[in-house]
CSV table of C-alpha atoms in Angstrom, one decimal:
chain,number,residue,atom,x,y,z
A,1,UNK,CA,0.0,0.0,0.0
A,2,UNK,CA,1.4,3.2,-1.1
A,3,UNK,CA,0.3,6.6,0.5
A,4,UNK,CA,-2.6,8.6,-1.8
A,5,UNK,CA,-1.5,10.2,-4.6
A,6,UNK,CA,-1.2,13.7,-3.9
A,7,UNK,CA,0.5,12.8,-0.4
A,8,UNK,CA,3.2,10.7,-2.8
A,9,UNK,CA,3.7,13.6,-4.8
A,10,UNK,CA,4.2,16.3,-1.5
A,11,UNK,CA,7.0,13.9,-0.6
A,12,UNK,CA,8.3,13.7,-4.4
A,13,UNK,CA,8.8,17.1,-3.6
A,14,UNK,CA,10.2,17.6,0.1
A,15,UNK,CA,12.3,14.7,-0.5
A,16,UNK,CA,14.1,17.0,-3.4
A,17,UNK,CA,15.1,19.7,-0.8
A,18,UNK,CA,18.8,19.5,0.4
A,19,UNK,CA,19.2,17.0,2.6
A,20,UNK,CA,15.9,15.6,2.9
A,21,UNK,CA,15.5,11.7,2.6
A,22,UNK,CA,12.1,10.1,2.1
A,23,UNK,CA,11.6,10.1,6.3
A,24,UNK,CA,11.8,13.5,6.4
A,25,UNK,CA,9.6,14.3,3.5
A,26,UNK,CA,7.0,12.1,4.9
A,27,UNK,CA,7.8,13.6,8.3
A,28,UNK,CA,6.9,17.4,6.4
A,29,UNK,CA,4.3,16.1,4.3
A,30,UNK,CA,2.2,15.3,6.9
A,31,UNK,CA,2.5,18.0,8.9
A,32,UNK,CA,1.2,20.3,6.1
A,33,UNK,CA,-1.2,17.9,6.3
A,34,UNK,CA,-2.4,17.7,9.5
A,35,UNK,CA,-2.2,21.8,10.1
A,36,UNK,CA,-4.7,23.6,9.2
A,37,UNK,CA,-5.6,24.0,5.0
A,38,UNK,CA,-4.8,27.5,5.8
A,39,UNK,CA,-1.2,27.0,6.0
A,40,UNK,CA,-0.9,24.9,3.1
A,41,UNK,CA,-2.6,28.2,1.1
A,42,UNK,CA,-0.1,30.5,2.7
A,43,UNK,CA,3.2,28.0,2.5
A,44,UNK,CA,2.0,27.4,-1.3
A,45,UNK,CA,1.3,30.5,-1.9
A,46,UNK,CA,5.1,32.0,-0.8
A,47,UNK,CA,6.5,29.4,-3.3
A,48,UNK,CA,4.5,29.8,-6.0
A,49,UNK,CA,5.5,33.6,-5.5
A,50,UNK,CA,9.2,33.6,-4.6
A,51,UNK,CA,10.7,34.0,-8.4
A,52,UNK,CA,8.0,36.6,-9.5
A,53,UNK,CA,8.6,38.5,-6.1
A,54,UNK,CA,12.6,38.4,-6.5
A,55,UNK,CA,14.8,40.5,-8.8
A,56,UNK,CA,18.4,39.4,-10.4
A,57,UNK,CA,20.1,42.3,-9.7
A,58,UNK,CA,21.9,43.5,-13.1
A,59,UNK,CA,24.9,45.3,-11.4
A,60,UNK,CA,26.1,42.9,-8.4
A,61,UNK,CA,24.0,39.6,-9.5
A,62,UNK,CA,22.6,39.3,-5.6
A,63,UNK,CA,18.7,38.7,-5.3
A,64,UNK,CA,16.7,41.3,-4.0
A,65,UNK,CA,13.5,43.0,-4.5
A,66,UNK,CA,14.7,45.4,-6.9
A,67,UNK,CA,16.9,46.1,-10.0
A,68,UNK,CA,19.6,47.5,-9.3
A,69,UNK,CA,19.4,46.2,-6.3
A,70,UNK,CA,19.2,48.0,-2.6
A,71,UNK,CA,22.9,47.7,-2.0
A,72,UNK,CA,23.9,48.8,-5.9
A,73,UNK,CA,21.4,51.5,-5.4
A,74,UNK,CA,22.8,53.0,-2.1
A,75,UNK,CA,24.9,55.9,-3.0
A,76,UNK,CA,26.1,55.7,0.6
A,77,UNK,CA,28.1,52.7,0.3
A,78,UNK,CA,31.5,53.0,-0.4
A,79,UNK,CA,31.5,52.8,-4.5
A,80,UNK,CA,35.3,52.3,-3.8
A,81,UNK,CA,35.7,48.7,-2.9
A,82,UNK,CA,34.0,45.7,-4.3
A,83,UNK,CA,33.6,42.2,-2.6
A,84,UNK,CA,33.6,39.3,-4.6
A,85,UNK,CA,31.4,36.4,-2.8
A,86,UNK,CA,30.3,33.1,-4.2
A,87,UNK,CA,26.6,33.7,-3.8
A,88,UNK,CA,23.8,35.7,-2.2
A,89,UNK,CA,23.8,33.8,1.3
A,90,UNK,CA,27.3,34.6,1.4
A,91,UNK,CA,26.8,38.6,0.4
A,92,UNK,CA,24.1,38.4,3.6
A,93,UNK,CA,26.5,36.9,5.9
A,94,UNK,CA,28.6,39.7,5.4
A,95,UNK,CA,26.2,42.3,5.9
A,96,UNK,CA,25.1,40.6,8.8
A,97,UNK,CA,28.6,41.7,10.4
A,98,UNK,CA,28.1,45.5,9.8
A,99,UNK,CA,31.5,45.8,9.1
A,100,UNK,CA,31.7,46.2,5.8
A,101,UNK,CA,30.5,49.3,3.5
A,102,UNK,CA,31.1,48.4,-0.3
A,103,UNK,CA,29.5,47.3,-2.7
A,104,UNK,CA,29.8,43.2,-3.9
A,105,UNK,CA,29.6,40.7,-6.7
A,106,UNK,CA,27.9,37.5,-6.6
A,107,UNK,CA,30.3,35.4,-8.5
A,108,UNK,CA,27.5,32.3,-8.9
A,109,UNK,CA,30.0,29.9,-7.3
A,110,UNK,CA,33.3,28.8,-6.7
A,111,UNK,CA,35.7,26.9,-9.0
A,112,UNK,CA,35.1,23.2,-9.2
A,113,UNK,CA,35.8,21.6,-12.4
A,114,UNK,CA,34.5,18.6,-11.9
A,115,UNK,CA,31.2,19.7,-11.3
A,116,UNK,CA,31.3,21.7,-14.1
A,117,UNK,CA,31.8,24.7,-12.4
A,118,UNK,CA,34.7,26.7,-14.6
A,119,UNK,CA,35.6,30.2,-15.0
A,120,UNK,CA,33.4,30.3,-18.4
A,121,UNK,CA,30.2,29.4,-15.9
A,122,UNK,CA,31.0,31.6,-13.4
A,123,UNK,CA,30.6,35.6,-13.7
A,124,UNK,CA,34.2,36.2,-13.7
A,125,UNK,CA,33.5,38.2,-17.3
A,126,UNK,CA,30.8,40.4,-15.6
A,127,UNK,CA,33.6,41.0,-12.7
A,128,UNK,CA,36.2,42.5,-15.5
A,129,UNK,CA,33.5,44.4,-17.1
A,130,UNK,CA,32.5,46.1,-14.0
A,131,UNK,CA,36.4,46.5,-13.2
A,132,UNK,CA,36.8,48.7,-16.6
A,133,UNK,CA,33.6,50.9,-15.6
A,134,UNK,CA,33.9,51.0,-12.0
A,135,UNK,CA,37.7,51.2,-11.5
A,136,UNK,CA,37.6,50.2,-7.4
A,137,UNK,CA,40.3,51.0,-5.2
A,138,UNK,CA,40.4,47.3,-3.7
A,139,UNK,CA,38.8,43.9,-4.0
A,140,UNK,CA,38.2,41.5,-1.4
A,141,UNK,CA,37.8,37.8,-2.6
A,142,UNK,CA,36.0,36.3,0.5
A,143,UNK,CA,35.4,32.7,-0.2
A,144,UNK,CA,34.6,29.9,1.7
A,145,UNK,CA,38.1,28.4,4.0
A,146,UNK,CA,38.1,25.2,1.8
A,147,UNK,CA,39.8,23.6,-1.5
A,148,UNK,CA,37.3,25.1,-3.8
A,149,UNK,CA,37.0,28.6,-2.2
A,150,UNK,CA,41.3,28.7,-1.9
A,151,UNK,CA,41.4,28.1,-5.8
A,152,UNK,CA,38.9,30.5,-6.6
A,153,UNK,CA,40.9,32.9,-4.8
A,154,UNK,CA,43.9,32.0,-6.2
A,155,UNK,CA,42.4,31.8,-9.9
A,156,UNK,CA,40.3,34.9,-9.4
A,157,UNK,CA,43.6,36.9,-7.8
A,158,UNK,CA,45.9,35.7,-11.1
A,159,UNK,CA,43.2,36.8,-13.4
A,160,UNK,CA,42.6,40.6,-11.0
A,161,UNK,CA,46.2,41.3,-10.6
A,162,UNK,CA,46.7,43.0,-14.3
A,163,UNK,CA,44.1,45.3,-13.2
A,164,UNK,CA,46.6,47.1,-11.1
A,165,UNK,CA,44.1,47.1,-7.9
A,166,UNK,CA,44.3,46.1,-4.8
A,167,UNK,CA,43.5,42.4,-4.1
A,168,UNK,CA,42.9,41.3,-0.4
A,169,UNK,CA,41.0,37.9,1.5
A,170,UNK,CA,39.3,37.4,4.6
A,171,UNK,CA,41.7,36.5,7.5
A,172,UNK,CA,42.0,33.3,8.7
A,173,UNK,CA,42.7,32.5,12.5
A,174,UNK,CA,41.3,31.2,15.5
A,175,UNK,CA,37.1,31.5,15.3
A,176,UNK,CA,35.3,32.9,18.8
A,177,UNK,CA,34.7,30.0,21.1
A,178,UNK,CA,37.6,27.8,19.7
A,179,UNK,CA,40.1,25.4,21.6
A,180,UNK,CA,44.1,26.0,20.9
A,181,UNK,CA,44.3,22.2,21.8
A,182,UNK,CA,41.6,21.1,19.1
A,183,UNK,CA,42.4,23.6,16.6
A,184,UNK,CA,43.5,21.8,13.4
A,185,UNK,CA,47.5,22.7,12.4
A,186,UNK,CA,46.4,24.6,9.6
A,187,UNK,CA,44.7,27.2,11.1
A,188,UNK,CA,46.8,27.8,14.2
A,189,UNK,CA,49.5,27.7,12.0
A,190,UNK,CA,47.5,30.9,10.0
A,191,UNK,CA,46.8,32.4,13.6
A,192,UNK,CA,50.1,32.5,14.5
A,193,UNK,CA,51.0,33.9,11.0
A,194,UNK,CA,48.4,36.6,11.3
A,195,UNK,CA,49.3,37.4,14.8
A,196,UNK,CA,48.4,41.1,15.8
A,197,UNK,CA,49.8,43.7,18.4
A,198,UNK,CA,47.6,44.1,21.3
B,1,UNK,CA,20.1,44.0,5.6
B,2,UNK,CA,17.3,41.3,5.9
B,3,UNK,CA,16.6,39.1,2.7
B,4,UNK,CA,13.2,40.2,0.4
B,5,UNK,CA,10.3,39.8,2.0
B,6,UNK,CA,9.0,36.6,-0.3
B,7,UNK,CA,12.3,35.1,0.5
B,8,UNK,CA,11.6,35.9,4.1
B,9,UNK,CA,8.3,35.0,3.8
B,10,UNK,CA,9.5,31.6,2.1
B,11,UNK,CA,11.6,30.9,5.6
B,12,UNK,CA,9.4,31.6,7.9
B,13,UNK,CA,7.1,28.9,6.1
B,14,UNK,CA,9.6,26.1,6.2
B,15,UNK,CA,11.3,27.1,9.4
B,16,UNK,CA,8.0,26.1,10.9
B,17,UNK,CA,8.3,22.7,9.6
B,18,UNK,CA,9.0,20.1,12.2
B,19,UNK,CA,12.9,20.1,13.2
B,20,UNK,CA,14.1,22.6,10.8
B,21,UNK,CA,15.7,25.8,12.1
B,22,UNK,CA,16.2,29.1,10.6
B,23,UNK,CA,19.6,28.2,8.4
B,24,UNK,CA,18.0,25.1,7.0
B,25,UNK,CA,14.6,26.6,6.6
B,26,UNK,CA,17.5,29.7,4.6
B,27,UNK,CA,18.5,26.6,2.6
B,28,UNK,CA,15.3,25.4,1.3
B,29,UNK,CA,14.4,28.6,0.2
B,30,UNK,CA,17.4,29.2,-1.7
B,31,UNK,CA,17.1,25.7,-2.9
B,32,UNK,CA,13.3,26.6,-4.6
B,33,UNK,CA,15.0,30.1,-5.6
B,34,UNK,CA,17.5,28.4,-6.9
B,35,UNK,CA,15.9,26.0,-9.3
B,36,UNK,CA,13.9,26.3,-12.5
B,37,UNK,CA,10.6,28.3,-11.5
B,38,UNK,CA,8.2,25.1,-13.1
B,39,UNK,CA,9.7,23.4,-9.7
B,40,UNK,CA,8.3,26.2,-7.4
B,41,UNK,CA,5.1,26.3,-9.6
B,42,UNK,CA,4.3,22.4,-9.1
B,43,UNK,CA,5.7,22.3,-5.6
B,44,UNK,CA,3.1,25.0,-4.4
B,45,UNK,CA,0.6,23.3,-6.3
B,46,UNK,CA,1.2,19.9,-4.3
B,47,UNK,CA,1.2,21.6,-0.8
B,48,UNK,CA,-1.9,23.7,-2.2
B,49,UNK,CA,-4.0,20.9,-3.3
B,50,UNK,CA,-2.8,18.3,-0.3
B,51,UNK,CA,-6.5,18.9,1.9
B,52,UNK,CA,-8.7,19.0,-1.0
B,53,UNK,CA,-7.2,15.7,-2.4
B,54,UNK,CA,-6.9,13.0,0.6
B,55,UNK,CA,-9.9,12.5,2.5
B,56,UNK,CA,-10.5,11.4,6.3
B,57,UNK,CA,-12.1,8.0,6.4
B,58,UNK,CA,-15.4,7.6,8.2
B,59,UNK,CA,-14.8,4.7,9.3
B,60,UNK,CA,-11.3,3.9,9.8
B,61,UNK,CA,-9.8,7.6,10.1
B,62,UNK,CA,-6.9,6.9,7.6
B,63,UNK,CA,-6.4,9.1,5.3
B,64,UNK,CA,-6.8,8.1,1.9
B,65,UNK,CA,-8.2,9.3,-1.6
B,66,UNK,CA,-11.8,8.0,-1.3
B,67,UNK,CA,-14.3,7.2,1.8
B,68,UNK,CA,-14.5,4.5,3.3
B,69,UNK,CA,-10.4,4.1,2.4
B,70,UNK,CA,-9.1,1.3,0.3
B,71,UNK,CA,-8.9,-0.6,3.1
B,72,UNK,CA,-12.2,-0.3,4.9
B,73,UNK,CA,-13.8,-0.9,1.5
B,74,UNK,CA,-11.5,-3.9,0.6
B,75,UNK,CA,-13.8,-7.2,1.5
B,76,UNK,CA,-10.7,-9.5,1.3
B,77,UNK,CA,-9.6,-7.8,4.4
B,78,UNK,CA,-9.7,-9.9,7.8
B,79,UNK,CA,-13.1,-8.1,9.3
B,80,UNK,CA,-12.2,-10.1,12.7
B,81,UNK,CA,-9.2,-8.6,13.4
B,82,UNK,CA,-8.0,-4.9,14.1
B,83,UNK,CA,-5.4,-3.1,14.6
B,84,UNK,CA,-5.4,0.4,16.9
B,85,UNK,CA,-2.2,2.7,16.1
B,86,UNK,CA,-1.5,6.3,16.5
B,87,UNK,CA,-1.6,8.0,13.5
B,88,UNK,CA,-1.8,7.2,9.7
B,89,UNK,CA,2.3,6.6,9.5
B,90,UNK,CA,2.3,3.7,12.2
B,91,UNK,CA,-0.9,2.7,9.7
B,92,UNK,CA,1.4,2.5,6.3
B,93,UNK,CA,4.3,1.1,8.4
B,94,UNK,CA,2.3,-1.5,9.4
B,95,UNK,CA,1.3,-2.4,5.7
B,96,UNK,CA,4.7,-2.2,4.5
B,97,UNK,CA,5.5,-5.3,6.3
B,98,UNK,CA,2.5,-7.7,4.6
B,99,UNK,CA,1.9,-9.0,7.8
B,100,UNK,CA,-1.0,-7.9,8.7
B,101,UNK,CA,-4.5,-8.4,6.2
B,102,UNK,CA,-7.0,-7.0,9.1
B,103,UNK,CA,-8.2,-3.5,9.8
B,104,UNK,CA,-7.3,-0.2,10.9
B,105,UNK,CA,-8.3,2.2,13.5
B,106,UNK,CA,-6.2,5.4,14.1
B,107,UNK,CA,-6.9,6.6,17.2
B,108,UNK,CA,-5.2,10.1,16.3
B,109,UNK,CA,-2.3,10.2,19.0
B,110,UNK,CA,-1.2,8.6,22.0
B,111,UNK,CA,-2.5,9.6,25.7
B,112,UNK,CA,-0.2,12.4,26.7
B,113,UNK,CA,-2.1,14.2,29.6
B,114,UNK,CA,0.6,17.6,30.0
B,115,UNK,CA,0.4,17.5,26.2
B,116,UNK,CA,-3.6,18.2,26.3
B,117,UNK,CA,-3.8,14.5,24.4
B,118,UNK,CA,-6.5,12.7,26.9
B,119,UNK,CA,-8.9,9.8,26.3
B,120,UNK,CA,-11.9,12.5,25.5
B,121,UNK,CA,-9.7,13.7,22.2
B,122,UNK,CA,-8.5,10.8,21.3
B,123,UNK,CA,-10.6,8.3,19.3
B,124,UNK,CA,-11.4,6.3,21.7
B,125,UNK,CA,-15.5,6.8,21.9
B,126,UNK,CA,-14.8,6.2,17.9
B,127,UNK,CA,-13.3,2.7,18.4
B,128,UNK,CA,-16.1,1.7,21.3
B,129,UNK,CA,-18.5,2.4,18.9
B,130,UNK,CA,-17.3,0.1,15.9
B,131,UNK,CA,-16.8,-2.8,18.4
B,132,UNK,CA,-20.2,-2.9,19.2
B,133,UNK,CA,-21.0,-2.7,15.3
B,134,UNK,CA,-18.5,-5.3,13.7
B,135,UNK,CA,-17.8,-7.3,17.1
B,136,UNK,CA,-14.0,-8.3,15.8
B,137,UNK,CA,-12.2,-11.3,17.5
B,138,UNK,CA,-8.9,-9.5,17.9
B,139,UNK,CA,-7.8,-5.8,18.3
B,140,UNK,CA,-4.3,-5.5,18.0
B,141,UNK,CA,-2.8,-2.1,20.1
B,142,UNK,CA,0.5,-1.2,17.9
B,143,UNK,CA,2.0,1.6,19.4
B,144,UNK,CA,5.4,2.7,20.0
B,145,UNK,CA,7.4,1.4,22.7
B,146,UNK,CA,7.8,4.7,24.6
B,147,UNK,CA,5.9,6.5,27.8
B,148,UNK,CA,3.2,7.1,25.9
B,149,UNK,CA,3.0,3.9,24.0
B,150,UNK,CA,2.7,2.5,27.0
B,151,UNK,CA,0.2,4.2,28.8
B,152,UNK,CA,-1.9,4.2,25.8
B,153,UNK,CA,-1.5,0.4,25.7
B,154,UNK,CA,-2.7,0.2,29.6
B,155,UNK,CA,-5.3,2.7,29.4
B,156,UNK,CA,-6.8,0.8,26.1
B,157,UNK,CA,-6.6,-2.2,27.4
B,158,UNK,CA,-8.5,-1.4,30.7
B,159,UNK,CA,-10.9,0.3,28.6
B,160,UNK,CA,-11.3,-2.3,26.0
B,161,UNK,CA,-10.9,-5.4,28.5
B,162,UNK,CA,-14.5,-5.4,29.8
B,163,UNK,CA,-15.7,-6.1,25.5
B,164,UNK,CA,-14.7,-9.5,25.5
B,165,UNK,CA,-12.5,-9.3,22.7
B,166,UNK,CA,-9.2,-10.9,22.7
B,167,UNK,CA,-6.2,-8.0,23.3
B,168,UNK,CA,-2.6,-8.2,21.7
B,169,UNK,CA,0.5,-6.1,21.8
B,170,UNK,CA,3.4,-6.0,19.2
B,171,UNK,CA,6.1,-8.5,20.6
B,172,UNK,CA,9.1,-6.3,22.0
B,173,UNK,CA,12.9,-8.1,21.6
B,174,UNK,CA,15.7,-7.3,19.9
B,175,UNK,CA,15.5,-5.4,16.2
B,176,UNK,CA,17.6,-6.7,13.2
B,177,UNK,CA,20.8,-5.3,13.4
B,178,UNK,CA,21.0,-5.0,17.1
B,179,UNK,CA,24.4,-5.5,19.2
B,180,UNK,CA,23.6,-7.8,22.4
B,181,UNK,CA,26.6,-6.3,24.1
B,182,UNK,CA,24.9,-2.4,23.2
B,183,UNK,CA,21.3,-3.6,23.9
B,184,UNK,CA,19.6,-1.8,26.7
B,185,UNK,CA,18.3,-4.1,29.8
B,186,UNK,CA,14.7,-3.1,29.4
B,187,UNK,CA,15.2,-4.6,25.6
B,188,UNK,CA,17.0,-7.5,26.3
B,189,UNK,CA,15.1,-8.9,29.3
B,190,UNK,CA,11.6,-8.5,26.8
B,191,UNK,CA,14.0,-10.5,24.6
B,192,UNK,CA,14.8,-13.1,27.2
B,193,UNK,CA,11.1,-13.3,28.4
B,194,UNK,CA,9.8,-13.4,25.2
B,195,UNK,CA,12.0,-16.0,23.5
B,196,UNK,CA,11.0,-18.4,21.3
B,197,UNK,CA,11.7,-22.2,20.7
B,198,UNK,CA,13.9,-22.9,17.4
């Protein structure tokens, strides 16, 4: 006995979210289920709205409700300096710190050849376009700490460097809460490295 | 900088999912941004159409696509025996294993008093009511082997005691795949008890 058809089709569904098996699916499908038909209207409706609601933005590529987008639009930002990111939750993670003022590019990934991810797929192009209008002052590549995100730095600071600007990358150290005795070699070895004056 | 509202809107939808938090809830919602808008379009459309599709069942409370359900309607179905579970999972669990060719009734939780789950919301007038219709030989109580498994077991029983009818429990032992050495005592002395000649 299989469950009803448009139940087997909600888990169809769920189960194609990242990281969802068939358990979890079922878990979710049911509990659309057994809430009230009102939150199936809502929860539908916010998907069946979410690419019509959202903007690419034209400048930066980062998703927003406009085009250009809030960020490209802000003449208060600091036209100056340009962050390079892999994609939008990355761009928000940054703003989340309030410590940064420039403007960004979403990139569209990292570099990983083998999933088909090459410097033709990315928006590398767009980057050196905007380089030739914009002319920033500096460009900060902040990628993710890990094989792909060091080679995209690498490949994006070989192919930045003719443009005579200034190429820097987030720092890498010890993160809040950490243990010196469990901290892999790597990046005590970059702590120590990086060491400031206090 | 918060994300668009529909994106925002998207989150708080599938954060309130059961067991996903904020940065998975992020996730999904990037996922369905993320993929070809005919996804969106026929995901919202399974969530949206997921009451008006399945219906209760009058008799067993299963949910199912007609009413009475496959099952309540199927005559090749042991009438004399059936089977008292939770919800409609334990129901399809059940079936999954072929072992069992009687019927259902889901009772629509398990007695959890501090949870507001007592006997008066549970299905339990429901269930009194169909014994004295069909009069089955056997009603099996399949419910999980936790707190309120258990107490749901006890209460039923006492309840169902005084209608004559012959009351069974799944067998509790040792699951495929278990470790003797790892097993906990509760477990393994329902294994001991329970053994059974070779």
């Amino acid at each position: 006995m299989r469950y009803p058809r448009a139940i087997q089709e909600l888990i169809t569904h769920f189960n194609q979210l990242p990281g969802v098996g068939p358990k979890t699916a079922l878990r979710y499908a049911f509990f659309v289920l057994q809430n009230p038909a009102e939150f199936a209207q809502k929860f539908a409706a916010a998907i069946a709205t979410i690419h019509t609601a959202t903007e690419l933005c034209s400048v930066c590529y980062g998703i927003d409700e406009r085009n250009p987008c809030t960020i490209c639009s802000d003449p208060r930002r600091d036209q100056a300096t340009l962050c390079v990111v892999a994609d939008d939750q990355d761009r928000h993670a940054i703003e989340t710190t309030n410590e940064y003022r420039g403007l960004y590019h979403v990139l569209g990934g990292v570099l990983a050849p083998l999933e088909g991810m090459t410097p033709e797929t990315l928006r590398i192009k767009e980057l050196l376009a905007r380089l030739g209008a914009q002319k920033p002052k500096e460009i900060v590549l902040a990628f993710n700490p890990d094989m792909d995100g060091e080679s995209t730095v690498l490949a994006l600071a070989r192919i930045l460097k003719p443009q005579g600007v200034r190429i820097s990358r987030l720092a890498r150290g010890l993160p809040i809460g950490a243990d010196l005795e469990y901290t892999d070699q790597v990046t005590l070895g970059d702590a120590l490295r990086g060491r400031r004056e206090v």
